[in-house]
Amino acid sequence: VTAKALTGLLRLASNYHAPVRRSIQRAVNREVVDVSAALDRHLGERSADGFRVFMDGYYSRNMREQLQKQCFPIFQAFLKDVRKEASEFFTPLKVDVGGKTVLKLLETEELNELERWMRGYLNGFTNRYCSSSEGQLLSLVEKFNKSPDELLSHLHERLEEWKEKRAEKLASDEIIRSENGMAMQTWIKQGVKKFKWITGPKGHHCPFCSAMNGRVIKSSENFLDSGETLYVKKAEGGIVAASVSASGKKGVEWLFGKENKGGEGWSGLKMFGDKAHPPIHKGCVCRIVPAG
Ligand SMILES: [Zn+2]
């Protein structure tokens, strides 16, 4: 299986990008209006505590409902299409029935499990969104607690930035994450035991992802474990070399051999959370393919 087999999935990701972005934009717009109003209400009276209480309630309830209402339907449509596309392209999954080759269809129980995976993903998306918002606002509150006017202007500035950039960034990131995740889960249900990392099929190669290109794992493993650091370095002739360290479970020889272990020129990317599939950084457009 090569990157060519991913054509259908790449097309889905591209077709869904705008509607996913618009759905997130609607939620962000609502959030900016609500948080701005809360800023006027609480920080107008110089009460950061009141604003903290507002955030606590808002990000554990209202914003979650907003994301659910605005974004879940389009993500659900996308992921159902991804499941269908993934389940149909993999030739070895065709089975022989009375001399005819037909696709191995997923059983009801397998479909239910993929539904559960999708709900888990959407819940994760909501958690990531809300904890990022609350975390960013709280850290500004902590940082500028002593000067209320400065605080207010930084908070408004952050809200403006969200309104301009957040939907686009998040749509790209979450489409890659959910597409890879759903395709992987579908393939596992169909009996795939190994996966291969494919660097951004459209030619976007950061050194970290170039280092991952071609790496194969078993379906029970992660490409990178939480806490591991991926190290890369430009080598002679523009080649990028890399290593994975931290747990010591995985050797470094898989990419650049034993002789290249010098510390000069290396940069590292630490993993927060297990990475069973891309993305491993903002803007990562890598994919996985079945590899056995
Ligand atoms: Zn990547």
PDB file of C-alpha atoms and ligand atoms in Angstrom:
ATOM      1  CA  VAL A   1       0.000   0.000   0.000  1.00  0.00           C
ATOM      2  CA  THR A   2       1.402   3.420  -0.948  1.00  0.00           C
ATOM      3  CA  ALA A   3       0.375   7.015  -0.430  1.00  0.00           C
ATOM      4  CA  LYS A   4      -1.671   6.695  -3.628  1.00  0.00           C
ATOM      5  CA  ALA A   5      -4.146   4.551  -1.732  1.00  0.00           C
ATOM      6  CA  LEU A   6      -4.813   7.610   0.416  1.00  0.00           C
ATOM      7  CA  THR A   7      -6.218   9.686  -2.451  1.00  0.00           C
ATOM      8  CA  GLY A   8      -9.814   9.209  -1.315  1.00  0.00           C
ATOM      9  CA  LEU A   9      -9.029  10.131   2.293  1.00  0.00           C
ATOM     10  CA  LEU A  10      -7.026  13.166   1.222  1.00  0.00           C
ATOM     11  CA  ARG A  11      -9.941  14.324  -0.898  1.00  0.00           C
ATOM     12  CA  LEU A  12     -12.336  13.956   2.047  1.00  0.00           C
ATOM     13  CA  ALA A  13      -9.998  15.928   4.318  1.00  0.00           C
ATOM     14  CA  SER A  14      -9.798  18.665   1.733  1.00  0.00           C
ATOM     15  CA  ASN A  15     -13.556  18.766   1.052  1.00  0.00           C
ATOM     16  CA  TYR A  16     -14.444  18.903   4.732  1.00  0.00           C
ATOM     17  CA  HIS A  17     -11.871  21.527   5.672  1.00  0.00           C
ATOM     18  CA  ALA A  18     -14.035  24.584   4.917  1.00  0.00           C
ATOM     19  CA  PRO A  19     -17.240  23.336   6.584  1.00  0.00           C
ATOM     20  CA  VAL A  20     -15.284  22.162   9.654  1.00  0.00           C
ATOM     21  CA  ARG A  21     -13.524  25.529   9.824  1.00  0.00           C
ATOM     22  CA  ARG A  22     -16.834  27.386   9.553  1.00  0.00           C
ATOM     23  CA  SER A  23     -18.376  25.263  12.303  1.00  0.00           C
ATOM     24  CA  ILE A  24     -15.472  26.044  14.634  1.00  0.00           C
ATOM     25  CA  GLN A  25     -15.627  29.719  13.640  1.00  0.00           C
ATOM     26  CA  ARG A  26     -19.276  29.877  14.746  1.00  0.00           C
ATOM     27  CA  ALA A  27     -18.342  28.423  18.139  1.00  0.00           C
ATOM     28  CA  VAL A  28     -15.357  30.781  18.490  1.00  0.00           C
ATOM     29  CA  ASN A  29     -17.507  33.804  17.603  1.00  0.00           C
ATOM     30  CA  ARG A  30     -20.022  32.853  20.301  1.00  0.00           C
ATOM     31  CA  GLU A  31     -17.190  32.321  22.796  1.00  0.00           C
ATOM     32  CA  VAL A  32     -15.648  35.722  22.034  1.00  0.00           C
ATOM     33  CA  VAL A  33     -19.008  37.477  22.557  1.00  0.00           C
ATOM     34  CA  ASP A  34     -19.659  35.637  25.842  1.00  0.00           C
ATOM     35  CA  VAL A  35     -16.170  36.069  27.273  1.00  0.00           C
ATOM     36  CA  SER A  36     -16.058  39.761  26.256  1.00  0.00           C
ATOM     37  CA  ALA A  37     -19.346  40.356  28.068  1.00  0.00           C
ATOM     38  CA  ALA A  38     -17.973  38.573  31.134  1.00  0.00           C
ATOM     39  CA  LEU A  39     -14.853  40.738  30.996  1.00  0.00           C
ATOM     40  CA  ASP A  40     -16.996  43.883  31.053  1.00  0.00           C
ATOM     41  CA  ARG A  41     -19.054  42.469  33.885  1.00  0.00           C
ATOM     42  CA  HIS A  42     -16.245  41.279  36.149  1.00  0.00           C
ATOM     43  CA  LEU A  43     -13.079  43.102  35.277  1.00  0.00           C
ATOM     44  CA  GLY A  44     -14.934  46.413  34.981  1.00  0.00           C
ATOM     45  CA  GLU A  45     -15.256  46.118  38.729  1.00  0.00           C
ATOM     46  CA  ARG A  46     -11.642  44.963  38.988  1.00  0.00           C
ATOM     47  CA  SER A  47     -12.594  41.483  40.124  1.00  0.00           C
ATOM     48  CA  ALA A  48     -10.431  38.747  38.667  1.00  0.00           C
ATOM     49  CA  ASP A  49     -12.038  36.278  41.069  1.00  0.00           C
ATOM     50  CA  GLY A  50     -15.449  36.831  39.532  1.00  0.00           C
ATOM     51  CA  PHE A  51     -13.965  36.233  36.096  1.00  0.00           C
ATOM     52  CA  ARG A  52     -12.349  32.994  37.288  1.00  0.00           C
ATOM     53  CA  VAL A  53     -15.693  31.758  38.582  1.00  0.00           C
ATOM     54  CA  PHE A  54     -17.290  32.673  35.257  1.00  0.00           C
ATOM     55  CA  MET A  55     -14.641  30.713  33.318  1.00  0.00           C
ATOM     56  CA  ASP A  56     -15.037  27.683  35.515  1.00  0.00           C
ATOM     57  CA  GLY A  57     -18.734  27.418  34.727  1.00  0.00           C
ATOM     58  CA  TYR A  58     -18.485  28.568  31.136  1.00  0.00           C
ATOM     59  CA  TYR A  59     -15.847  26.055  30.035  1.00  0.00           C
ATOM     60  CA  SER A  60     -17.328  23.130  31.878  1.00  0.00           C
ATOM     61  CA  ARG A  61     -20.835  23.708  30.480  1.00  0.00           C
ATOM     62  CA  ASN A  62     -21.775  26.488  28.035  1.00  0.00           C
ATOM     63  CA  MET A  63     -18.804  26.257  25.697  1.00  0.00           C
ATOM     64  CA  ARG A  64     -18.988  22.473  25.638  1.00  0.00           C
ATOM     65  CA  GLU A  65     -22.623  22.730  24.533  1.00  0.00           C
ATOM     66  CA  GLN A  66     -21.675  25.299  21.931  1.00  0.00           C
ATOM     67  CA  LEU A  67     -18.994  23.042  20.410  1.00  0.00           C
ATOM     68  CA  GLN A  68     -21.406  20.134  20.478  1.00  0.00           C
ATOM     69  CA  LYS A  69     -24.084  22.125  18.703  1.00  0.00           C
ATOM     70  CA  GLN A  70     -21.853  23.826  16.115  1.00  0.00           C
ATOM     71  CA  CYS A  71     -19.138  21.258  15.400  1.00  0.00           C
ATOM     72  CA  PHE A  72     -20.289  17.727  16.192  1.00  0.00           C
ATOM     73  CA  PRO A  73     -22.641  17.261  13.205  1.00  0.00           C
ATOM     74  CA  ILE A  74     -19.981  18.091  10.602  1.00  0.00           C
ATOM     75  CA  PHE A  75     -17.303  16.024  12.381  1.00  0.00           C
ATOM     76  CA  GLN A  76     -19.719  13.096  12.552  1.00  0.00           C
ATOM     77  CA  ALA A  77     -20.440  13.346   8.817  1.00  0.00           C
ATOM     78  CA  PHE A  78     -16.714  13.583   8.060  1.00  0.00           C
ATOM     79  CA  LEU A  79     -15.762  10.623  10.222  1.00  0.00           C
ATOM     80  CA  LYS A  80     -18.512   8.436   8.784  1.00  0.00           C
ATOM     81  CA  ASP A  81     -17.185   9.181   5.308  1.00  0.00           C
ATOM     82  CA  VAL A  82     -13.638   8.456   6.488  1.00  0.00           C
ATOM     83  CA  ARG A  83     -14.762   5.120   7.930  1.00  0.00           C
ATOM     84  CA  LYS A  84     -16.442   4.196   4.661  1.00  0.00           C
ATOM     85  CA  GLU A  85     -13.495   5.275   2.529  1.00  0.00           C
ATOM     86  CA  ALA A  86     -10.945   3.518   4.751  1.00  0.00           C
ATOM     87  CA  SER A  87     -12.921   0.283   4.824  1.00  0.00           C
ATOM     88  CA  GLU A  88     -13.195   0.118   1.050  1.00  0.00           C
ATOM     89  CA  PHE A  89      -9.737   0.801  -0.288  1.00  0.00           C
ATOM     90  CA  PHE A  90      -7.756  -1.992   1.260  1.00  0.00           C
ATOM     91  CA  THR A  91      -7.701  -4.833  -1.293  1.00  0.00           C
ATOM     92  CA  PRO A  92      -6.612  -7.699   0.995  1.00  0.00           C
ATOM     93  CA  LEU A  93      -9.797  -7.172   2.974  1.00  0.00           C
ATOM     94  CA  LYS A  94     -11.831  -8.413   0.069  1.00  0.00           C
ATOM     95  CA  VAL A  95     -13.020 -11.927   0.770  1.00  0.00           C
ATOM     96  CA  ASP A  96     -13.957 -14.782  -1.517  1.00  0.00           C
ATOM     97  CA  VAL A  97     -17.651 -15.648  -1.389  1.00  0.00           C
ATOM     98  CA  GLY A  98     -18.726 -18.429  -3.723  1.00  0.00           C
ATOM     99  CA  GLY A  99     -16.062 -17.572  -6.275  1.00  0.00           C
ATOM    100  CA  LYS A 100     -16.826 -13.843  -6.151  1.00  0.00           C
ATOM    101  CA  THR A 101     -14.604 -11.278  -4.477  1.00  0.00           C
ATOM    102  CA  VAL A 102     -16.548  -8.991  -2.188  1.00  0.00           C
ATOM    103  CA  LEU A 103     -15.560  -6.436   0.399  1.00  0.00           C
ATOM    104  CA  LYS A 104     -15.375  -7.585   3.970  1.00  0.00           C
ATOM    105  CA  LEU A 105     -18.039  -5.442   5.556  1.00  0.00           C
ATOM    106  CA  LEU A 106     -17.851  -4.379   9.146  1.00  0.00           C
ATOM    107  CA  GLU A 107     -20.213  -6.181  11.531  1.00  0.00           C
ATOM    108  CA  THR A 108     -22.739  -4.312  13.657  1.00  0.00           C
ATOM    109  CA  GLU A 109     -20.630  -4.717  16.782  1.00  0.00           C
ATOM    110  CA  GLU A 110     -17.556  -3.353  14.964  1.00  0.00           C
ATOM    111  CA  LEU A 111     -19.550  -0.380  13.722  1.00  0.00           C
ATOM    112  CA  ASN A 112     -20.775   0.241  17.278  1.00  0.00           C
ATOM    113  CA  GLU A 113     -17.200   0.230  18.507  1.00  0.00           C
ATOM    114  CA  LEU A 114     -16.235   2.772  15.847  1.00  0.00           C
ATOM    115  CA  GLU A 115     -19.200   4.911  16.949  1.00  0.00           C
ATOM    116  CA  ARG A 116     -17.861   4.743  20.495  1.00  0.00           C
ATOM    117  CA  TRP A 117     -14.411   5.716  19.253  1.00  0.00           C
ATOM    118  CA  MET A 118     -15.962   8.705  17.455  1.00  0.00           C
ATOM    119  CA  ARG A 119     -17.776   9.841  20.611  1.00  0.00           C
ATOM    120  CA  GLY A 120     -14.502   9.533  22.510  1.00  0.00           C
ATOM    121  CA  TYR A 121     -12.712  11.608  19.894  1.00  0.00           C
ATOM    122  CA  LEU A 122     -15.369  14.351  20.007  1.00  0.00           C
ATOM    123  CA  ASN A 123     -15.210  14.398  23.779  1.00  0.00           C
ATOM    124  CA  GLY A 124     -11.426  14.751  23.515  1.00  0.00           C
ATOM    125  CA  PHE A 125     -11.796  17.587  21.011  1.00  0.00           C
ATOM    126  CA  THR A 126     -14.126  19.410  23.402  1.00  0.00           C
ATOM    127  CA  ASN A 127     -11.720  18.877  26.305  1.00  0.00           C
ATOM    128  CA  ARG A 128      -8.730  20.087  24.296  1.00  0.00           C
ATOM    129  CA  TYR A 129     -10.625  23.164  23.152  1.00  0.00           C
ATOM    130  CA  CYS A 130     -11.983  24.173  26.553  1.00  0.00           C
ATOM    131  CA  SER A 131      -8.807  23.510  28.517  1.00  0.00           C
ATOM    132  CA  SER A 132      -6.797  25.475  25.962  1.00  0.00           C
ATOM    133  CA  SER A 133      -9.166  28.472  26.204  1.00  0.00           C
ATOM    134  CA  GLU A 134      -9.359  28.435  29.967  1.00  0.00           C
ATOM    135  CA  GLY A 135      -5.612  27.813  30.319  1.00  0.00           C
ATOM    136  CA  GLN A 136      -4.715  30.715  28.034  1.00  0.00           C
ATOM    137  CA  LEU A 137      -7.071  33.148  29.764  1.00  0.00           C
ATOM    138  CA  LEU A 138      -6.013  32.043  33.243  1.00  0.00           C
ATOM    139  CA  SER A 139      -2.340  32.464  32.481  1.00  0.00           C
ATOM    140  CA  LEU A 140      -3.006  36.046  31.335  1.00  0.00           C
ATOM    141  CA  VAL A 141      -4.983  36.680  34.527  1.00  0.00           C
ATOM    142  CA  GLU A 142      -2.062  35.366  36.606  1.00  0.00           C
ATOM    143  CA  LYS A 143       0.528  37.293  34.635  1.00  0.00           C
ATOM    144  CA  PHE A 144      -1.189  40.699  34.666  1.00  0.00           C
ATOM    145  CA  ASN A 145      -3.093  40.403  37.934  1.00  0.00           C
ATOM    146  CA  LYS A 146      -1.393  43.510  39.338  1.00  0.00           C
ATOM    147  CA  SER A 147      -2.391  45.869  36.538  1.00  0.00           C
ATOM    148  CA  PRO A 148      -6.085  45.571  35.618  1.00  0.00           C
ATOM    149  CA  ASP A 149      -5.951  47.833  32.544  1.00  0.00           C
ATOM    150  CA  GLU A 150      -3.083  45.913  31.032  1.00  0.00           C
ATOM    151  CA  LEU A 151      -4.855  42.636  31.838  1.00  0.00           C
ATOM    152  CA  LEU A 152      -8.018  43.769  30.111  1.00  0.00           C
ATOM    153  CA  SER A 153      -6.194  44.794  26.965  1.00  0.00           C
ATOM    154  CA  HIS A 154      -4.252  41.519  26.805  1.00  0.00           C
ATOM    155  CA  LEU A 155      -7.429  39.500  27.259  1.00  0.00           C
ATOM    156  CA  HIS A 156      -9.226  41.403  24.495  1.00  0.00           C
ATOM    157  CA  GLU A 157      -6.195  41.002  22.269  1.00  0.00           C
ATOM    158  CA  ARG A 158      -6.247  37.222  22.821  1.00  0.00           C
ATOM    159  CA  LEU A 159      -9.963  37.053  22.003  1.00  0.00           C
ATOM    160  CA  GLU A 160      -9.358  38.945  18.770  1.00  0.00           C
ATOM    161  CA  GLU A 161      -6.571  36.549  17.876  1.00  0.00           C
ATOM    162  CA  TRP A 162      -8.865  33.571  18.472  1.00  0.00           C
ATOM    163  CA  LYS A 163     -11.488  35.113  16.246  1.00  0.00           C
ATOM    164  CA  GLU A 164      -9.022  35.616  13.424  1.00  0.00           C
ATOM    165  CA  LYS A 165      -6.877  32.505  13.533  1.00  0.00           C
ATOM    166  CA  ARG A 166      -8.158  29.779  15.781  1.00  0.00           C
ATOM    167  CA  ALA A 167     -10.767  28.155  13.524  1.00  0.00           C
ATOM    168  CA  GLU A 168      -8.331  27.738  10.639  1.00  0.00           C
ATOM    169  CA  LYS A 169      -5.565  26.296  12.828  1.00  0.00           C
ATOM    170  CA  LEU A 170      -7.904  23.968  14.686  1.00  0.00           C
ATOM    171  CA  ALA A 171      -9.695  22.732  11.569  1.00  0.00           C
ATOM    172  CA  SER A 172      -6.373  21.678  10.028  1.00  0.00           C
ATOM    173  CA  ASP A 173      -5.171  20.038  13.201  1.00  0.00           C
ATOM    174  CA  GLU A 174      -8.378  18.220  14.124  1.00  0.00           C
ATOM    175  CA  ILE A 175      -9.062  16.989  10.602  1.00  0.00           C
ATOM    176  CA  ILE A 176      -5.644  15.299  10.495  1.00  0.00           C
ATOM    177  CA  ARG A 177      -6.079  13.890  13.998  1.00  0.00           C
ATOM    178  CA  SER A 178      -9.597  12.556  13.504  1.00  0.00           C
ATOM    179  CA  GLU A 179      -9.059  11.276   9.961  1.00  0.00           C
ATOM    180  CA  ASN A 180      -5.950   9.307  10.937  1.00  0.00           C
ATOM    181  CA  GLY A 181      -7.613   8.054  14.105  1.00  0.00           C
ATOM    182  CA  MET A 182     -10.790   6.875  12.422  1.00  0.00           C
ATOM    183  CA  ALA A 183      -8.935   5.274   9.501  1.00  0.00           C
ATOM    184  CA  MET A 184      -6.633   3.469  11.928  1.00  0.00           C
ATOM    185  CA  GLN A 185      -9.521   2.181  14.041  1.00  0.00           C
ATOM    186  CA  THR A 186     -11.370   1.012  10.929  1.00  0.00           C
ATOM    187  CA  TRP A 187      -8.332  -0.837   9.605  1.00  0.00           C
ATOM    188  CA  ILE A 188      -7.699  -2.464  12.978  1.00  0.00           C
ATOM    189  CA  LYS A 189     -11.296  -3.763  12.921  1.00  0.00           C
ATOM    190  CA  GLN A 190     -10.570  -5.183   9.502  1.00  0.00           C
ATOM    191  CA  GLY A 191      -7.574  -7.093  10.752  1.00  0.00           C
ATOM    192  CA  VAL A 192      -4.664  -4.752   9.996  1.00  0.00           C
ATOM    193  CA  LYS A 193      -1.794  -5.491  12.388  1.00  0.00           C
ATOM    194  CA  LYS A 194       0.857  -2.948  11.348  1.00  0.00           C
ATOM    195  CA  PHE A 195       0.908   0.705  10.276  1.00  0.00           C
ATOM    196  CA  LYS A 196       3.385   2.830   8.393  1.00  0.00           C
ATOM    197  CA  TRP A 197       3.919   6.594   8.817  1.00  0.00           C
ATOM    198  CA  ILE A 198       3.756   8.608   5.588  1.00  0.00           C
ATOM    199  CA  THR A 199       5.095  12.153   5.534  1.00  0.00           C
ATOM    200  CA  GLY A 200       2.730  14.888   4.356  1.00  0.00           C
ATOM    201  CA  PRO A 201       1.568  13.542   0.985  1.00  0.00           C
ATOM    202  CA  LYS A 202       1.411  17.010  -0.500  1.00  0.00           C
ATOM    203  CA  GLY A 203       5.097  17.602   0.094  1.00  0.00           C
ATOM    204  CA  HIS A 204       5.075  19.458   3.422  1.00  0.00           C
ATOM    205  CA  HIS A 205       8.057  17.990   5.243  1.00  0.00           C
ATOM    206  CA  CYS A 206       9.273  19.356   8.517  1.00  0.00           C
ATOM    207  CA  PRO A 207      12.441  17.638   9.791  1.00  0.00           C
ATOM    208  CA  PHE A 208      10.520  15.888  12.557  1.00  0.00           C
ATOM    209  CA  CYS A 209       8.014  14.345  10.197  1.00  0.00           C
ATOM    210  CA  SER A 210      10.679  13.465   7.641  1.00  0.00           C
ATOM    211  CA  ALA A 211      12.277  11.497  10.429  1.00  0.00           C
ATOM    212  CA  MET A 212       9.038   9.583  11.025  1.00  0.00           C
ATOM    213  CA  ASN A 213       8.478   8.819   7.335  1.00  0.00           C
ATOM    214  CA  GLY A 214       8.364   5.090   6.655  1.00  0.00           C
ATOM    215  CA  ARG A 215       8.440   4.075  10.299  1.00  0.00           C
ATOM    216  CA  VAL A 216       6.310   0.978  10.989  1.00  0.00           C
ATOM    217  CA  ILE A 217       4.599  -0.012  14.245  1.00  0.00           C
ATOM    218  CA  LYS A 218       2.304  -2.802  15.419  1.00  0.00           C
ATOM    219  CA  SER A 219      -1.296  -1.731  15.926  1.00  0.00           C
ATOM    220  CA  SER A 220      -0.895  -2.226  19.685  1.00  0.00           C
ATOM    221  CA  GLU A 221       1.987   0.271  19.863  1.00  0.00           C
ATOM    222  CA  ASN A 222       2.421   4.038  19.562  1.00  0.00           C
ATOM    223  CA  PHE A 223       4.682   5.674  17.020  1.00  0.00           C
ATOM    224  CA  LEU A 224       5.827   7.857  19.897  1.00  0.00           C
ATOM    225  CA  ASP A 225       4.977   7.478  23.562  1.00  0.00           C
ATOM    226  CA  SER A 226       4.005  10.314  25.836  1.00  0.00           C
ATOM    227  CA  GLY A 227       7.141  11.881  27.283  1.00  0.00           C
ATOM    228  CA  GLU A 228       9.398  10.736  24.478  1.00  0.00           C
ATOM    229  CA  THR A 229      11.445  13.270  22.567  1.00  0.00           C
ATOM    230  CA  LEU A 230      12.021  13.073  18.864  1.00  0.00           C
ATOM    231  CA  TYR A 231      15.450  14.473  17.968  1.00  0.00           C
ATOM    232  CA  VAL A 232      16.368  15.638  14.489  1.00  0.00           C
ATOM    233  CA  LYS A 233      19.462  17.080  12.860  1.00  0.00           C
ATOM    234  CA  LYS A 234      20.396  18.220   9.389  1.00  0.00           C
ATOM    235  CA  ALA A 235      23.126  15.948   8.176  1.00  0.00           C
ATOM    236  CA  GLU A 236      25.531  16.108   5.229  1.00  0.00           C
ATOM    237  CA  GLY A 237      23.740  16.395   1.902  1.00  0.00           C
ATOM    238  CA  GLY A 238      20.579  17.830   3.482  1.00  0.00           C
ATOM    239  CA  ILE A 239      19.545  14.526   4.980  1.00  0.00           C
ATOM    240  CA  VAL A 240      17.609  14.794   8.188  1.00  0.00           C
ATOM    241  CA  ALA A 241      18.453  12.358  10.905  1.00  0.00           C
ATOM    242  CA  ALA A 242      16.483  11.662  14.053  1.00  0.00           C
ATOM    243  CA  SER A 243      16.262   9.648  17.198  1.00  0.00           C
ATOM    244  CA  VAL A 244      13.706   8.815  19.804  1.00  0.00           C
ATOM    245  CA  SER A 245      14.732   8.817  23.423  1.00  0.00           C
ATOM    246  CA  ALA A 246      13.153   8.863  26.888  1.00  0.00           C
ATOM    247  CA  SER A 247      11.865   5.408  27.748  1.00  0.00           C
ATOM    248  CA  GLY A 248      14.812   3.594  26.197  1.00  0.00           C
ATOM    249  CA  LYS A 249      12.316   1.116  24.792  1.00  0.00           C
ATOM    250  CA  LYS A 250      13.114   2.119  21.271  1.00  0.00           C
ATOM    251  CA  GLY A 251      16.635   2.237  19.914  1.00  0.00           C
ATOM    252  CA  VAL A 252      18.027   5.162  17.986  1.00  0.00           C
ATOM    253  CA  GLU A 253      19.574   3.105  15.188  1.00  0.00           C
ATOM    254  CA  TRP A 254      16.394   2.892  13.160  1.00  0.00           C
ATOM    255  CA  LEU A 255      17.102   6.212  11.557  1.00  0.00           C
ATOM    256  CA  PHE A 256      20.670   7.279  11.629  1.00  0.00           C
ATOM    257  CA  GLY A 257      22.902   4.530  12.943  1.00  0.00           C
ATOM    258  CA  LYS A 258      25.163   4.452  15.935  1.00  0.00           C
ATOM    259  CA  GLU A 259      27.914   6.815  14.828  1.00  0.00           C
ATOM    260  CA  ASN A 260      25.741   9.955  14.638  1.00  0.00           C
ATOM    261  CA  LYS A 261      25.019  10.469  18.299  1.00  0.00           C
ATOM    262  CA  GLY A 262      26.780  13.789  18.794  1.00  0.00           C
ATOM    263  CA  GLY A 263      24.767  16.478  20.556  1.00  0.00           C
ATOM    264  CA  GLU A 264      25.559  19.325  18.125  1.00  0.00           C
ATOM    265  CA  GLY A 265      22.804  20.671  15.940  1.00  0.00           C
ATOM    266  CA  TRP A 266      20.046  18.481  17.281  1.00  0.00           C
ATOM    267  CA  SER A 267      16.597  19.856  17.962  1.00  0.00           C
ATOM    268  CA  GLY A 268      14.012  18.001  19.963  1.00  0.00           C
ATOM    269  CA  LEU A 269      10.218  17.733  19.951  1.00  0.00           C
ATOM    270  CA  LYS A 270       8.738  16.355  23.149  1.00  0.00           C
ATOM    271  CA  MET A 271       5.503  14.370  22.976  1.00  0.00           C
ATOM    272  CA  PHE A 272       2.624  15.248  25.249  1.00  0.00           C
ATOM    273  CA  GLY A 273       0.297  12.282  25.075  1.00  0.00           C
ATOM    274  CA  ASP A 274       0.797   8.995  23.228  1.00  0.00           C
ATOM    275  CA  LYS A 275       1.022   9.339  19.464  1.00  0.00           C
ATOM    276  CA  ALA A 276      -0.509   6.318  17.758  1.00  0.00           C
ATOM    277  CA  HIS A 277      -0.864   8.410  14.590  1.00  0.00           C
ATOM    278  CA  PRO A 278      -0.269  11.974  13.275  1.00  0.00           C
ATOM    279  CA  PRO A 279      -0.337  14.874  14.008  1.00  0.00           C
ATOM    280  CA  ILE A 280       2.753  15.272  16.205  1.00  0.00           C
ATOM    281  CA  HIS A 281       2.871  19.069  15.966  1.00  0.00           C
ATOM    282  CA  LYS A 282       0.744  22.005  14.793  1.00  0.00           C
ATOM    283  CA  GLY A 283       0.578  21.971  11.021  1.00  0.00           C
ATOM    284  CA  CYS A 284       1.523  18.298  10.716  1.00  0.00           C
ATOM    285  CA  VAL A 285      -0.188  16.779   7.661  1.00  0.00           C
ATOM    286  CA  CYS A 286       1.213  13.254   7.865  1.00  0.00           C
ATOM    287  CA  ARG A 287      -0.856  10.108   7.380  1.00  0.00           C
ATOM    288  CA  ILE A 288      -0.649   6.434   8.167  1.00  0.00           C
ATOM    289  CA  VAL A 289      -1.239   3.462   5.882  1.00  0.00           C
ATOM    290  CA  PRO A 290      -1.768  -0.235   6.612  1.00  0.00           C
ATOM    291  CA  ALA A 291       1.521  -2.116   6.449  1.00  0.00           C
ATOM    292  CA  GLY A 292       0.542  -5.716   7.114  1.00  0.00           C
TER     293      GLY A 292
HETATM  294 ZN    ZN B   1       3.856  15.447  10.137  1.00  0.00          ZN
END
